[in-house]
Amino acid sequence: MIKSLCVLGSTGSIGTQALDVARMRGFKITALTANGRADIIEKQAREFLPEYVALADEKKAAELKIALADTPVKVLSGSGGVEECASLGSDAVLNGIVGIAGLKPTLAAINSGSALALANKESLVTAGALVMKTAAEKGTPILPVDSEHSAIFQSLQGCRDKKQIKRLILTASGGPFYGRSLAELKDITPEQALNHPNWSMGAKITIDSATMMNKGLELIEAVWLFGVAPDDVDVLIHRQSIVHSLVEYADNSVIAQLGVPDMRIPIQYALTYPDRFESPVSRLDLAECAALTFSKPDNETFRCIDICREALRKGGLYPAAVNAANEKANAMFRKGLIGFTDIQDRVEKALEYSLPAGEYSLDDVFETDASVREERQVGI
Ligand code: NAD
Ligand code: MG
């Protein structure tokens, strides 16, 4: 059972919910990190009194240092400071950073031997082979926080042989624009796309849910976490977000995990695995759920799932390329610089890059990321 916890991305949607769980379970917080919200992290630091806090934004870190001068909390700055917090050797590190910025901290946590409670799916999307290899070498567990992957992880408890798994089924709410045609998607505004029907999340993942890129990223995440072939992972639209994902076994039994949509269940399970405790989340009253429905996704209108499947098929650095194109396009859409359907068009373009196949280094991942963002070909 873990006692000490470092929370990366503590000011975000996942980070603040992780602190709710930490408060309830009485974990000792060793470090808190974020990008630039000095005001929020100052409050958190005063409550949890970690040994360290870090802000990636160096100017904000300097302000925070002054604000926390009356406390024993040490303030670190820059991405190096965030990685230092991840490397303290805490019992567990919860990575709630958004985007590829979470990759180096993920590796830092694994290398320092901490159990990794992973919400930052982009770590696995951009460098799944490296992350999984490092975790295997260090013998460090990676515990999924993403609700679908937590559901699969829970549904796999008791499975002694991977050969008995026929299929993993990721559920998807379908987002706010489910059922619309391509023509109806053209004029979607950021405000409309930021309005998710079931989950309250950070801005980037909310847009990813609206484009279905989130499910594409989750497909890649599932392949790495559970060591299955891409074709053995299916996606089902389930509008109610009650069944969080399913595993189909050799005998055609299907095991699923259900609950009200609240990330504090998967966060707590990752931090208390294999045990379960009371949680602040409401109980699921199935008699109150009018109906649970399931249908196939419309992959012709929403192309991101197929694009991510293709990136996996091409292998090597293609998932990192697709991720980079998405991170950039997602941010541009939120700033009103491109249209909603431009996001998937741009993500698809990343498949046309000429990238080395097979093994890659961490430098290769960041070089690919930069070249896709700058829209230049990668030198091979
Ligand atoms: P968010 O935007 O609410 O929070 C992101 C956090 O990362 C913030 O604390 C921010 O300060 C920090 N951060 C941003 N850029 C950084 C940088 N360059 N260096 C260091 N820290 C940085 O995002 P979120 O919704 O909490 O999502 C976090 C991660 O969890 C994402 O990978 C997302 O896909 C995944 N996830 C989120 C949810 C959810 O319900 N929010 C569910 C499943 C998975
Ligand atoms: Mg998810």
Short mmCIF file of N, CA, C and O and ligand atoms in Angstrom, two decimals, residues 7-17 33-37 41 44 54-57 78-79 82 95-102 105 118-123 145-149 199-206 208 214 217-218 221 262-263 266-267 334, ligand 1:
data_model
loop_
_atom_site.label_atom_id
_atom_site.label_comp_id
_atom_site.label_asym_id
_atom_site.label_seq_id
_atom_site.Cartn_x
_atom_site.Cartn_y
_atom_site.Cartn_z
N VAL A 7 2.17 14.31 -7.05
CA VAL A 7 1.12 14.58 -8.05
C VAL A 7 1.64 15.57 -9.09
O VAL A 7 1.91 16.73 -8.78
N LEU A 8 1.80 15.07 -10.32
CA LEU A 8 2.24 15.91 -11.43
C LEU A 8 1.00 16.45 -12.14
O LEU A 8 0.10 15.68 -12.48
N GLY A 9 0.96 17.75 -12.37
CA GLY A 9 -0.23 18.35 -12.98
C GLY A 9 -1.31 18.55 -11.93
O GLY A 9 -2.50 18.36 -12.19
N SER A 10 -0.89 18.96 -10.72
CA SER A 10 -1.82 18.98 -9.57
C SER A 10 -2.91 20.05 -9.69
O SER A 10 -3.89 20.01 -8.97
N THR A 11 -2.73 21.03 -10.60
CA THR A 11 -3.74 22.09 -10.72
C THR A 11 -4.83 21.73 -11.73
O THR A 11 -5.81 22.46 -11.88
N GLY A 12 -4.66 20.62 -12.44
CA GLY A 12 -5.59 20.26 -13.50
C GLY A 12 -6.77 19.45 -13.01
O GLY A 12 -6.96 19.23 -11.80
N SER A 13 -7.57 19.00 -13.97
CA SER A 13 -8.77 18.23 -13.66
C SER A 13 -8.40 16.92 -12.94
O SER A 13 -8.94 16.59 -11.87
N ILE A 14 -7.46 16.17 -13.51
CA ILE A 14 -7.03 14.92 -12.87
C ILE A 14 -6.29 15.22 -11.56
O ILE A 14 -6.54 14.57 -10.53
N GLY A 15 -5.41 16.21 -11.60
CA GLY A 15 -4.59 16.52 -10.42
C GLY A 15 -5.43 16.90 -9.21
O GLY A 15 -5.20 16.40 -8.10
N THR A 16 -6.44 17.75 -9.40
CA THR A 16 -7.25 18.18 -8.25
C THR A 16 -8.09 17.00 -7.71
O THR A 16 -8.28 16.87 -6.51
N GLN A 17 -8.53 16.13 -8.64
CA GLN A 17 -9.30 14.95 -8.18
C GLN A 17 -8.39 13.95 -7.46
O GLN A 17 -8.80 13.27 -6.53
N THR A 33 3.34 19.47 -8.83
CA THR A 33 3.88 20.25 -9.95
C THR A 33 2.75 20.71 -10.87
O THR A 33 1.70 20.10 -10.92
N ALA A 34 3.03 21.80 -11.59
CA ALA A 34 2.08 22.29 -12.59
C ALA A 34 2.84 23.13 -13.61
O ALA A 34 4.07 23.24 -13.52
N ASN A 35 2.10 23.72 -14.52
CA ASN A 35 2.74 24.56 -15.52
C ASN A 35 2.90 25.98 -14.99
O ASN A 35 4.03 26.40 -14.72
N GLY A 36 1.75 26.68 -14.81
CA GLY A 36 1.91 28.08 -14.45
C GLY A 36 0.94 28.64 -13.42
O GLY A 36 1.02 29.81 -13.07
N ARG A 37 0.01 27.82 -12.92
CA ARG A 37 -0.99 28.38 -12.00
C ARG A 37 -0.44 28.49 -10.58
O ARG A 37 -0.76 27.70 -9.68
N ILE A 41 -1.47 26.35 -7.00
CA ILE A 41 -0.48 25.45 -6.38
C ILE A 41 -0.03 26.01 -5.03
O ILE A 41 0.31 25.25 -4.12
N GLN A 44 -2.57 24.70 -2.64
CA GLN A 44 -2.36 23.26 -2.44
C GLN A 44 -1.13 23.02 -1.56
O GLN A 44 -1.14 22.15 -0.68
N ALA A 54 6.93 22.36 -7.98
CA ALA A 54 7.64 22.84 -9.17
C ALA A 54 6.65 23.42 -10.16
O ALA A 54 5.55 22.88 -10.34
N LEU A 55 7.04 24.51 -10.80
CA LEU A 55 6.27 25.06 -11.92
C LEU A 55 7.16 25.05 -13.15
O LEU A 55 8.32 25.49 -13.09
N ALA A 56 6.62 24.53 -14.26
CA ALA A 56 7.41 24.48 -15.50
C ALA A 56 7.71 25.89 -15.99
O ALA A 56 8.78 26.16 -16.52
N ASP A 57 6.78 26.81 -15.76
CA ASP A 57 6.97 28.20 -16.16
C ASP A 57 7.91 28.88 -15.14
O ASP A 57 7.56 29.06 -13.98
N GLY A 78 11.03 25.14 -14.01
CA GLY A 78 11.33 24.60 -15.33
C GLY A 78 10.94 23.14 -15.44
O GLY A 78 10.55 22.50 -14.45
N SER A 79 11.06 22.61 -16.67
CA SER A 79 10.69 21.20 -16.85
C SER A 79 11.64 20.30 -16.06
O SER A 79 11.26 19.23 -15.59
N VAL A 82 10.21 19.88 -12.65
CA VAL A 82 9.09 18.92 -12.65
C VAL A 82 9.65 17.49 -12.63
O VAL A 82 9.21 16.63 -11.85
N ASN A 95 0.75 10.86 -12.72
CA ASN A 95 1.05 11.80 -13.80
C ASN A 95 -0.24 12.31 -14.44
O ASN A 95 -0.85 11.63 -15.25
N GLY A 96 -0.62 13.53 -14.07
CA GLY A 96 -1.82 14.18 -14.62
C GLY A 96 -1.45 15.38 -15.49
O GLY A 96 -2.23 16.32 -15.61
N ILE A 97 -0.24 15.34 -16.07
CA ILE A 97 0.19 16.40 -17.00
C ILE A 97 -0.52 16.17 -18.33
O ILE A 97 -0.78 15.03 -18.71
N VAL A 98 -0.81 17.23 -19.06
CA VAL A 98 -1.44 17.06 -20.37
C VAL A 98 -0.38 17.16 -21.47
O VAL A 98 0.52 18.00 -21.39
N GLY A 99 -0.46 16.26 -22.45
CA GLY A 99 0.39 16.33 -23.64
C GLY A 99 1.74 15.66 -23.47
O GLY A 99 2.05 15.05 -22.43
N ILE A 100 2.56 15.81 -24.50
CA ILE A 100 3.90 15.17 -24.51
C ILE A 100 4.80 15.73 -23.41
O ILE A 100 5.81 15.10 -23.06
N ALA A 101 4.41 16.86 -22.82
CA ALA A 101 5.16 17.40 -21.67
C ALA A 101 5.21 16.38 -20.53
O ALA A 101 6.07 16.47 -19.65
N GLY A 102 4.31 15.38 -20.55
CA GLY A 102 4.30 14.37 -19.50
C GLY A 102 5.29 13.23 -19.73
O GLY A 102 5.50 12.40 -18.84
N PRO A 105 8.70 13.28 -17.46
CA PRO A 105 8.34 12.96 -16.08
C PRO A 105 7.90 11.50 -15.88
O PRO A 105 8.19 10.89 -14.86
N LEU A 118 -0.87 6.38 -14.13
CA LEU A 118 -0.72 7.14 -15.37
C LEU A 118 -2.05 7.62 -15.95
O LEU A 118 -2.87 6.83 -16.41
N ALA A 119 -2.23 8.95 -15.92
CA ALA A 119 -3.36 9.56 -16.64
C ALA A 119 -2.86 10.12 -17.97
O ALA A 119 -3.59 10.17 -18.94
N ASN A 120 -1.60 10.55 -18.00
CA ASN A 120 -1.01 11.19 -19.18
C ASN A 120 -0.84 10.16 -20.30
O ASN A 120 0.22 9.58 -20.50
N LYS A 121 -1.93 9.97 -21.08
CA LYS A 121 -1.91 8.95 -22.13
C LYS A 121 -0.89 9.27 -23.21
O LYS A 121 -0.36 8.37 -23.86
N GLU A 122 -0.56 10.58 -23.38
CA GLU A 122 0.37 10.96 -24.44
C GLU A 122 1.76 10.34 -24.23
O GLU A 122 2.50 10.16 -25.20
N SER A 123 2.14 10.01 -22.99
CA SER A 123 3.42 9.31 -22.74
C SER A 123 3.46 8.00 -23.50
O SER A 123 4.47 7.65 -24.11
N VAL A 145 -4.94 5.16 -15.09
CA VAL A 145 -5.91 6.06 -14.48
C VAL A 145 -7.03 6.37 -15.47
O VAL A 145 -8.18 6.56 -15.08
N ASP A 146 -6.70 6.40 -16.75
CA ASP A 146 -7.72 6.65 -17.78
C ASP A 146 -8.88 5.67 -17.50
O ASP A 146 -8.64 4.47 -17.28
N SER A 147 -10.12 6.16 -17.51
CA SER A 147 -11.23 5.35 -16.99
C SER A 147 -11.43 4.06 -17.80
O SER A 147 -11.70 3.00 -17.20
N GLU A 148 -11.25 4.13 -19.11
CA GLU A 148 -11.43 2.92 -19.94
C GLU A 148 -10.37 1.87 -19.60
O GLU A 148 -10.66 0.68 -19.52
N HIS A 149 -9.14 2.35 -19.43
CA HIS A 149 -8.03 1.42 -19.18
C HIS A 149 -8.09 0.88 -17.76
O HIS A 149 -7.75 -0.27 -17.52
N TRP A 199 -18.59 14.16 -19.00
CA TRP A 199 -17.39 14.29 -18.17
C TRP A 199 -16.96 15.74 -18.10
O TRP A 199 -17.05 16.47 -19.09
N SER A 200 -16.45 16.16 -16.94
CA SER A 200 -15.87 17.49 -16.82
C SER A 200 -14.35 17.32 -16.79
O SER A 200 -13.80 16.74 -15.86
N MET A 201 -13.67 17.81 -17.83
CA MET A 201 -12.23 17.51 -17.99
C MET A 201 -11.51 18.76 -18.46
O MET A 201 -12.13 19.77 -18.77
N GLY A 202 -10.17 18.67 -18.57
CA GLY A 202 -9.38 19.77 -19.10
C GLY A 202 -9.75 20.05 -20.55
O GLY A 202 -10.37 19.22 -21.23
N ALA A 203 -9.35 21.25 -21.04
CA ALA A 203 -9.77 21.69 -22.38
C ALA A 203 -9.26 20.78 -23.49
O ALA A 203 -10.00 20.43 -24.41
N LYS A 204 -7.99 20.37 -23.42
CA LYS A 204 -7.42 19.60 -24.53
C LYS A 204 -8.15 18.27 -24.71
O LYS A 204 -8.57 17.92 -25.81
N ILE A 205 -8.35 17.53 -23.63
CA ILE A 205 -9.00 16.22 -23.75
C ILE A 205 -10.49 16.38 -24.10
O ILE A 205 -11.07 15.52 -24.77
N THR A 206 -11.10 17.49 -23.72
CA THR A 206 -12.51 17.70 -24.08
C THR A 206 -12.64 17.86 -25.59
O THR A 206 -13.56 17.30 -26.21
N ASP A 208 -10.41 16.65 -27.71
CA ASP A 208 -10.08 15.31 -28.23
C ASP A 208 -11.30 14.39 -28.19
O ASP A 208 -11.46 13.52 -29.05
N ASN A 214 -9.54 11.36 -28.88
CA ASN A 214 -9.29 10.77 -27.57
C ASN A 214 -9.37 9.25 -27.64
O ASN A 214 -8.55 8.54 -27.06
N LEU A 217 -6.29 7.90 -29.38
CA LEU A 217 -5.15 7.91 -28.45
C LEU A 217 -5.30 6.75 -27.46
O LEU A 217 -4.32 6.07 -27.11
N GLU A 218 -6.53 6.51 -27.02
CA GLU A 218 -6.78 5.44 -26.05
C GLU A 218 -6.57 4.05 -26.66
O GLU A 218 -6.19 3.11 -25.95
N GLU A 221 -2.93 3.65 -26.41
CA GLU A 221 -2.63 3.46 -24.98
C GLU A 221 -2.94 2.01 -24.56
O GLU A 221 -2.14 1.37 -23.87
N ASP A 262 -17.03 9.36 -12.91
CA ASP A 262 -16.30 10.20 -11.96
C ASP A 262 -14.88 9.64 -11.88
O ASP A 262 -14.71 8.47 -11.49
N MET A 263 -13.90 10.45 -12.25
CA MET A 263 -12.52 9.96 -12.35
C MET A 263 -11.93 9.54 -11.00
O MET A 263 -10.88 8.91 -10.94
N PRO A 266 -11.34 5.54 -10.81
CA PRO A 266 -10.08 4.99 -11.36
C PRO A 266 -8.83 5.56 -10.70
O PRO A 266 -7.84 4.83 -10.55
N ILE A 267 -8.87 6.84 -10.29
CA ILE A 267 -7.68 7.40 -9.62
C ILE A 267 -7.42 6.64 -8.32
O ILE A 267 -6.31 6.20 -8.04
N ARG A 334 -8.73 25.68 -30.56
CA ARG A 334 -9.20 26.38 -29.35
C ARG A 334 -8.95 27.88 -29.44
O ARG A 334 -9.68 28.68 -28.86
P1 NAD B 1 -5.75 19.80 -17.42
O1 NAD B 1 -5.50 20.73 -18.54
O2 NAD B 1 -6.94 20.02 -16.57
O3 NAD B 1 -4.47 19.77 -16.45
C1 NAD B 1 -3.17 19.60 -16.97
C2 NAD B 1 -2.11 19.78 -15.90
O4 NAD B 1 -0.83 19.66 -16.54
C3 NAD B 1 -2.14 21.14 -15.21
O5 NAD B 1 -1.81 20.99 -13.85
C4 NAD B 1 -1.04 21.91 -15.92
O6 NAD B 1 -0.46 22.93 -15.12
C5 NAD B 1 -0.04 20.81 -16.20
N1 NAD B 1 0.82 21.12 -17.35
C6 NAD B 1 0.44 21.58 -18.56
N2 NAD B 1 1.50 21.78 -19.35
C7 NAD B 1 2.59 21.45 -18.62
C8 NAD B 1 4.00 21.46 -18.88
N3 NAD B 1 4.49 21.87 -20.05
N4 NAD B 1 4.82 21.02 -17.91
C9 NAD B 1 4.34 20.64 -16.72
N5 NAD B 1 3.03 20.62 -16.41
C10 NAD B 1 2.16 21.02 -17.35
O7 NAD B 1 -5.76 18.34 -18.05
P2 NAD B 1 -6.54 17.05 -17.52
O8 NAD B 1 -7.90 17.02 -18.12
O9 NAD B 1 -6.39 16.90 -16.04
O10 NAD B 1 -5.73 15.87 -18.27
C11 NAD B 1 -4.44 15.46 -17.84
C12 NAD B 1 -4.08 14.16 -18.53
O11 NAD B 1 -4.97 13.13 -18.09
C13 NAD B 1 -4.21 14.19 -20.07
O12 NAD B 1 -3.22 13.38 -20.62
C14 NAD B 1 -5.58 13.57 -20.31
O13 NAD B 1 -5.67 12.96 -21.58
C15 NAD B 1 -5.63 12.54 -19.19
N6 NAD B 1 -7.01 12.18 -18.77
C16 NAD B 1 -7.82 13.15 -18.24
C17 NAD B 1 -9.11 12.82 -17.84
C18 NAD B 1 -10.01 13.84 -17.20
O14 NAD B 1 -11.10 13.48 -16.75
N7 NAD B 1 -9.64 15.09 -17.11
C19 NAD B 1 -9.57 11.51 -18.00
C20 NAD B 1 -8.71 10.55 -18.55
C21 NAD B 1 -7.43 10.91 -18.92
#
